[in-house]
mmCIF file of C-alpha atoms in Angstrom:
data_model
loop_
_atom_site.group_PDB
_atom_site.id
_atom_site.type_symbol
_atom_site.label_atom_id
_atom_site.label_comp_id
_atom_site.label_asym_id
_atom_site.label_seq_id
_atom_site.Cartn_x
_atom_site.Cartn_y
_atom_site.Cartn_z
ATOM 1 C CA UNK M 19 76.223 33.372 -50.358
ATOM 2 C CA UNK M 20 74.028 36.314 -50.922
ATOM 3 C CA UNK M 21 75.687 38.440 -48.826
ATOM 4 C CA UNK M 22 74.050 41.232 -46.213
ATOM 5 C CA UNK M 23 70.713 42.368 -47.794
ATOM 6 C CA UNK M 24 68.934 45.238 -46.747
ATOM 7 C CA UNK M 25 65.800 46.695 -47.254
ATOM 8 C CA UNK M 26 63.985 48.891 -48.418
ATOM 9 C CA UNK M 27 66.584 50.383 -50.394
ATOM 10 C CA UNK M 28 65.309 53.830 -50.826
ATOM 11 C CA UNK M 29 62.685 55.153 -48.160
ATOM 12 C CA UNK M 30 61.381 58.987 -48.519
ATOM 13 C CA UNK M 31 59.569 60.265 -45.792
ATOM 14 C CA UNK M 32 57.628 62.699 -43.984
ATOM 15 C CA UNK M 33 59.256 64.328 -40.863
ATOM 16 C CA UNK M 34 57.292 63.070 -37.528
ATOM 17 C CA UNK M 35 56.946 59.626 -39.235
ATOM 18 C CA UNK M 36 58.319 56.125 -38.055
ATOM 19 C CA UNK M 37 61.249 54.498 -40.538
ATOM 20 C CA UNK M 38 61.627 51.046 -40.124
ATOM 21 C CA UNK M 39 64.973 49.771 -41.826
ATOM 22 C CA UNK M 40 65.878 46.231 -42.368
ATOM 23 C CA UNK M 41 68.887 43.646 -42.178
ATOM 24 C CA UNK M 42 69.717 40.205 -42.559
ATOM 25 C CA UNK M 43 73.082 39.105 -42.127
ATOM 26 C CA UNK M 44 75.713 36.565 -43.809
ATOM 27 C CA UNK M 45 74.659 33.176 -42.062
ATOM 28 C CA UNK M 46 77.066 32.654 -39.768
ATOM 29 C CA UNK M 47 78.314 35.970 -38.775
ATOM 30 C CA UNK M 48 77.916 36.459 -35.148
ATOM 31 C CA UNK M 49 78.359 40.264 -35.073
ATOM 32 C CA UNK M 50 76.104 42.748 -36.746
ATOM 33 C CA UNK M 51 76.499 46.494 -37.492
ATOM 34 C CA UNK M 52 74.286 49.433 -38.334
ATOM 35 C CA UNK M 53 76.183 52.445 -39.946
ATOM 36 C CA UNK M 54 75.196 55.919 -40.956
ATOM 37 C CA UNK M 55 76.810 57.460 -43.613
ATOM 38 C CA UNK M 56 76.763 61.376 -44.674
ATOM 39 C CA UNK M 57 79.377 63.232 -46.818
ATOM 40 C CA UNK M 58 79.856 65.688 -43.740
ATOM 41 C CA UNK M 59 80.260 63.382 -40.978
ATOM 42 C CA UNK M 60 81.597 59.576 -43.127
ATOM 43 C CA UNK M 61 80.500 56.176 -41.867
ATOM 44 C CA UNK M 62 79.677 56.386 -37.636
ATOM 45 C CA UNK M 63 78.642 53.596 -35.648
ATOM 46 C CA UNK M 64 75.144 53.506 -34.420
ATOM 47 C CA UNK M 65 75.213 49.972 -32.580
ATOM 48 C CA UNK M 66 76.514 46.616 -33.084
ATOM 49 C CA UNK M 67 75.633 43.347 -32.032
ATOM 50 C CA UNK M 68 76.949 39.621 -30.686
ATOM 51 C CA UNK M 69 74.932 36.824 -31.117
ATOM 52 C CA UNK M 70 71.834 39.185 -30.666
ATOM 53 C CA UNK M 71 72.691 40.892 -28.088
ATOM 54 C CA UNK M 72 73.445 44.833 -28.084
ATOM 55 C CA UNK M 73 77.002 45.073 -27.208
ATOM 56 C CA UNK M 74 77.946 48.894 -27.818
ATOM 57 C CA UNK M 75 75.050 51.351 -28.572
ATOM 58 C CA UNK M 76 76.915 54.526 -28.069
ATOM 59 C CA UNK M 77 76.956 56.073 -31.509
ATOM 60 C CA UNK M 78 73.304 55.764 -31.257
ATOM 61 C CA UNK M 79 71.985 59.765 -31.617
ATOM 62 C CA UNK M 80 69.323 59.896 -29.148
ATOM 63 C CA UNK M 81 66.298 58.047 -27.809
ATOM 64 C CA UNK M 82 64.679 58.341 -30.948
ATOM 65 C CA UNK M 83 66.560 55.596 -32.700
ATOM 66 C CA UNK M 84 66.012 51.698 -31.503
ATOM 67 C CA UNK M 85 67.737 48.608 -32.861
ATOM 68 C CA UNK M 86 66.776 44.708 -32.144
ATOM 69 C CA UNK M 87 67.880 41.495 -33.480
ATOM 70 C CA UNK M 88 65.393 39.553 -32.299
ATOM 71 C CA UNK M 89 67.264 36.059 -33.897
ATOM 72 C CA UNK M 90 70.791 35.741 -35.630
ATOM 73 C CA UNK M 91 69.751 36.295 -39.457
ATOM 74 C CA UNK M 92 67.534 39.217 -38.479
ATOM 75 C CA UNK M 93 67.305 42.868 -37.486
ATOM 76 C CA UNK M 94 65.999 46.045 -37.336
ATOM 77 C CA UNK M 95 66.710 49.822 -36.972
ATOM 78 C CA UNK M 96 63.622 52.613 -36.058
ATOM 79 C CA UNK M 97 63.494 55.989 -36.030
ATOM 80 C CA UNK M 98 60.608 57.491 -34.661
ATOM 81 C CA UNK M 99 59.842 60.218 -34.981
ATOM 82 C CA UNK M 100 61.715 60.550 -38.359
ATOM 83 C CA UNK M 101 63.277 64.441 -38.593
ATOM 84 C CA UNK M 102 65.495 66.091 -42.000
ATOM 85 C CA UNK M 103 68.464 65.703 -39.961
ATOM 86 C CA UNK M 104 68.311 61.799 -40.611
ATOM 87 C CA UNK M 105 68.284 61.721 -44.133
ATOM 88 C CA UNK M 106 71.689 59.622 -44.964
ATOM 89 C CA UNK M 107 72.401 56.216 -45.584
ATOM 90 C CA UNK M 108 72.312 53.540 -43.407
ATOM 91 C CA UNK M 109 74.488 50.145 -43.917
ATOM 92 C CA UNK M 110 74.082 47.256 -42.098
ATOM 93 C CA UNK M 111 77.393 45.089 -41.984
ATOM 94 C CA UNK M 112 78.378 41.857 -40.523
ATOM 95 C CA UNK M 113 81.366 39.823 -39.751
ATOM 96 C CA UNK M 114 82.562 37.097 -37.363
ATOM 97 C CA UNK M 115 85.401 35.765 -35.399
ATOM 98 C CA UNK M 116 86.144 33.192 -38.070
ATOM 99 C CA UNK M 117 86.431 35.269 -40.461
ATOM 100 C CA UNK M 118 89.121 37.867 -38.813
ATOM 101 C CA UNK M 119 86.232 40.376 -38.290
ATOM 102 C CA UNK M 120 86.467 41.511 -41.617
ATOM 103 C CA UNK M 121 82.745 43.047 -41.563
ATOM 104 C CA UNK M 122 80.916 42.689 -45.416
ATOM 105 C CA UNK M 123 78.413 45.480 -45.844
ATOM 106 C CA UNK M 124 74.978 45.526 -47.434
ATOM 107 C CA UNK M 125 74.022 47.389 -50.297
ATOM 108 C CA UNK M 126 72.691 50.206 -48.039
ATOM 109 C CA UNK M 127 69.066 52.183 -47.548
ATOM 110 C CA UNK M 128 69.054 55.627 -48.523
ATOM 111 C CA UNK M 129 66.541 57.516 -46.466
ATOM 112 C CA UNK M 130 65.683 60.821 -47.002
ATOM 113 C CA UNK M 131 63.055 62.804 -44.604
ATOM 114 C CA UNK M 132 61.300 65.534 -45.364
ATOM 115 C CA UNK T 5 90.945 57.810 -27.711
ATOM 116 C CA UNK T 6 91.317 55.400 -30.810
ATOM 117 C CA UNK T 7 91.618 57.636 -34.108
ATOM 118 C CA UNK T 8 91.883 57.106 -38.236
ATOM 119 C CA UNK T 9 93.041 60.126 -39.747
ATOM 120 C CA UNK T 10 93.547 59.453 -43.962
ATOM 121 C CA UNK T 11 95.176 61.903 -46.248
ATOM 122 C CA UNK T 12 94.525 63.316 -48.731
ATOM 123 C CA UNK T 13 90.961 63.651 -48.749
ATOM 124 C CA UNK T 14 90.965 63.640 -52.338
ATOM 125 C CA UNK T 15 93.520 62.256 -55.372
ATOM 126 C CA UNK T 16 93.559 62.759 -58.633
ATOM 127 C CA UNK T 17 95.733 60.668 -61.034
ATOM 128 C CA UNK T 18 96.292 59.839 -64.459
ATOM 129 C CA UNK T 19 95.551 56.652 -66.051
ATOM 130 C CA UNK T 20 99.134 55.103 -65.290
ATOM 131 C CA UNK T 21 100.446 57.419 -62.739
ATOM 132 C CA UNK T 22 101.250 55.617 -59.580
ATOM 133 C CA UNK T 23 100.865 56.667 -56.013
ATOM 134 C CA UNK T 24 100.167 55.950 -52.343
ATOM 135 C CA UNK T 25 97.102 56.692 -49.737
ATOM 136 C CA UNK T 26 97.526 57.477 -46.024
ATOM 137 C CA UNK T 27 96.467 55.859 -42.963
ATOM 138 C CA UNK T 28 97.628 57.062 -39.726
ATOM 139 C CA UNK T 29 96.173 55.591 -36.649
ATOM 140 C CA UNK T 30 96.540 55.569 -32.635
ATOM 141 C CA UNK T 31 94.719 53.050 -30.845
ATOM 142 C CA UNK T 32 95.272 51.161 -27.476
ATOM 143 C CA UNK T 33 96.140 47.472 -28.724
ATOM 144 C CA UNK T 34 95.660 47.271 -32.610
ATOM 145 C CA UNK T 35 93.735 44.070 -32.969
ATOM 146 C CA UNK T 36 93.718 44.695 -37.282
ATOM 147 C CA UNK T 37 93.637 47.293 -40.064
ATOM 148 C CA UNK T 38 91.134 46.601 -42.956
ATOM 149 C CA UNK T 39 91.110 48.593 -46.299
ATOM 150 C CA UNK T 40 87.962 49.047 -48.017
ATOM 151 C CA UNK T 41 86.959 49.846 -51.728
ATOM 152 C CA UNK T 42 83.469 52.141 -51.744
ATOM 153 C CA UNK T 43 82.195 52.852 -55.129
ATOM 154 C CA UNK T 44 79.145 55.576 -55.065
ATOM 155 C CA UNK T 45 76.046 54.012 -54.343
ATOM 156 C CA UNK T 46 77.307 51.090 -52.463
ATOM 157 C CA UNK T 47 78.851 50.010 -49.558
ATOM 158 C CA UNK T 48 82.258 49.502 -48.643
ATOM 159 C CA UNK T 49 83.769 46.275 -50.104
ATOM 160 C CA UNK T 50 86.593 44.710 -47.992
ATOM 161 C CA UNK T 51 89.949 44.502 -49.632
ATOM 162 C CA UNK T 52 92.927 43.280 -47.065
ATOM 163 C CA UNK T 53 93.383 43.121 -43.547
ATOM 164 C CA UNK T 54 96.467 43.631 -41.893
ATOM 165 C CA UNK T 55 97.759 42.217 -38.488
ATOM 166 C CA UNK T 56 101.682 43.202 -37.672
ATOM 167 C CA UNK T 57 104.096 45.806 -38.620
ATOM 168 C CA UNK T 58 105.908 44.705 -41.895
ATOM 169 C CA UNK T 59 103.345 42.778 -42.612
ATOM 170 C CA UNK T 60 101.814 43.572 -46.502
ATOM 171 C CA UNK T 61 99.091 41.999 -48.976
ATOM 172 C CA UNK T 62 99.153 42.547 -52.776
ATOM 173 C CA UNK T 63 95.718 42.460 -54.786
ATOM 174 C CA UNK T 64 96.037 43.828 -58.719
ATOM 175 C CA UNK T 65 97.322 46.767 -58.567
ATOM 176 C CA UNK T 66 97.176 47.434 -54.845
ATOM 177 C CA UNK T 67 99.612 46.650 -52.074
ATOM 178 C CA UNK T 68 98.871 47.428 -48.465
ATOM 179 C CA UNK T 69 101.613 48.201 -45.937
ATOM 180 C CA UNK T 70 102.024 48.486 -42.038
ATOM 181 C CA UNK T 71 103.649 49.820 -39.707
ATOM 182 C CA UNK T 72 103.506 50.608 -36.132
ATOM 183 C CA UNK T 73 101.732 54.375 -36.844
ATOM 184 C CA UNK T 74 99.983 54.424 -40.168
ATOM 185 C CA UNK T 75 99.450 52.125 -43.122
ATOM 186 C CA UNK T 76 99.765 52.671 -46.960
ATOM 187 C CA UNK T 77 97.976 51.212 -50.024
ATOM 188 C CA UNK T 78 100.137 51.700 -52.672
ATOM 189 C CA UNK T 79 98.201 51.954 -56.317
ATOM 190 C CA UNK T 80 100.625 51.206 -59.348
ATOM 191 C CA UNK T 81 99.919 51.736 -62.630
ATOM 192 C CA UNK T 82 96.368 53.248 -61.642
ATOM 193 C CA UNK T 83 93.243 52.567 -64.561
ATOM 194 C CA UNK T 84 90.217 54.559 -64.273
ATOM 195 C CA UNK T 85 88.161 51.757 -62.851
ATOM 196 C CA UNK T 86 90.462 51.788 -59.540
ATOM 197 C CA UNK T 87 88.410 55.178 -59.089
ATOM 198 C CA UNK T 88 86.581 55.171 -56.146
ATOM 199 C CA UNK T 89 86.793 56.237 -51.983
ATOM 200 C CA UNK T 90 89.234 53.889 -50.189
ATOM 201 C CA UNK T 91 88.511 53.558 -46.552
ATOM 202 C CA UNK T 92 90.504 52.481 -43.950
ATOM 203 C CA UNK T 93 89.561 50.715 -40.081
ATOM 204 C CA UNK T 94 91.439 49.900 -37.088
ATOM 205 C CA UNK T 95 90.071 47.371 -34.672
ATOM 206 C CA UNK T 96 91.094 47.994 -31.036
ATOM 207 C CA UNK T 97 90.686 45.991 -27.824
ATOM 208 C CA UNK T 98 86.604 45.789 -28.161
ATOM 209 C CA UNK T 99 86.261 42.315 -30.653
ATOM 210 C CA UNK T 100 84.557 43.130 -33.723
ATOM 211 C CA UNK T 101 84.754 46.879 -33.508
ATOM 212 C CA UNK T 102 86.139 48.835 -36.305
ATOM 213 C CA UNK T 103 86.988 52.650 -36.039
ATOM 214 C CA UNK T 104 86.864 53.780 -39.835
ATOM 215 C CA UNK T 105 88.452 57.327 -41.061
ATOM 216 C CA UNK T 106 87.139 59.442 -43.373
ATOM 217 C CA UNK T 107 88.238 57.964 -46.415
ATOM 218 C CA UNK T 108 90.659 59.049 -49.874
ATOM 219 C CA UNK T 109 88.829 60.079 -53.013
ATOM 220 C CA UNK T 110 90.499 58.743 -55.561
ATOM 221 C CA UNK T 111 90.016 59.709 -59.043
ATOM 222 C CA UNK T 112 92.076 57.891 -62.408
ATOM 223 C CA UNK T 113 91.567 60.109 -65.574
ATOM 224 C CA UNK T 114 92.188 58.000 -68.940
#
């Protein structure tokens, strides 16, 4: 299995610009995660998924950011507009009932805004 | 409101020295509690899970432990490639959701 990919995995940007990050789970996993991670505030939850639908979208910082998964091996995560404050990096993850929930995390997309 | 609190942030060992990480956790109904390995760079690689007090999983030189309040992952005979930020999770009543703390920085000098 190829595991969780991600892409791109580095995106610099302009502040006021749209980011567009990508994920493609495990086949088979019926959940789906996006994380942020920053060295002053660890891995939060933006949103997770259940068989495409948005379940819990709480961690979610404000109207800017968006997340779909429009089909099960597929989704994405847009900020727009893009500010400084969003630079971190952002891991997808997935898991599934089978499996215990143990969630298996892609490689990651560091973004930095500027 | 469900919580992870590890200690200590940070560990520093020698090559050999053995030790043990913190988890301590509240949480309405604890569903699981996974361990994770993050190396810098990456993202957090699953290690055990654990289900019931008493309940503990060996891997190398790692051993996880539960009880009803907090978890340990015991490291014996620590080599410098065990270095890296060990995270733990707790999944509560909502399926699938994991609450993760803030991790241990470990660090095995040779």
């Amino acid at each position: 299995d190829a595991g969780v990919i991600q892409s791109p995995r580095h995106e610099v940007t302009e502040m006021g610009q749209e980011v567009t990050l990508r994920c493609k789970p495990i086949s088979g996993h019926d959940y789906l995660f996006w994380y942020r991670q920053t060295m002053m505030r660890g891995l939060e939850l933006l949103i997770y998924f259940n068989n495409n639908v948005p379940i819990d979208d709480s961690g979610m910082p404000e109207d800017r950011f968006s997340a779909k998964m429009p089909n099960a091996s597929f989704s994405t995560l847009k900020i727009q507009p893009s500010e400084p404050r969003d630079s971190a990096v952002y891991f997808c993850a997935s898991s599934s009932l089978d499996r215990g929930y143990e969630q298996y995390f892609g490689p990651g997309t560091r973004l930095t805004v500027t | 409101e469900d919580q992870v609190t590890q200690s200590p942030e940070a560990l520093r060992l020698q090559e050999g020295e053995s030790s043990s990480l913190n988890c301590s956790y509240t949480v309405s109904g604890l569903r699981g509690l996974f361990w994770y390995r993050q190396d810098p760079g990456k993202g957090p690689e699953f290690l055990f899970t654990l289900y019931s007090a008493g309940e503990e999983k060996e891997k190398e030189r790692l051993k996880a432990t539960l009880t009803k309040k907090e978890s340990f992952l015991h490291i014996t005979a620590p080599k410098p490639e065990d270095s890296a930020t060990y995270l733990c999770a707790v999944q509560g009543p909502l399926a699938g959701k994991l609450i993760f703390g803030q991790g241990t920085e470990l660090s095995v000098k040779p």
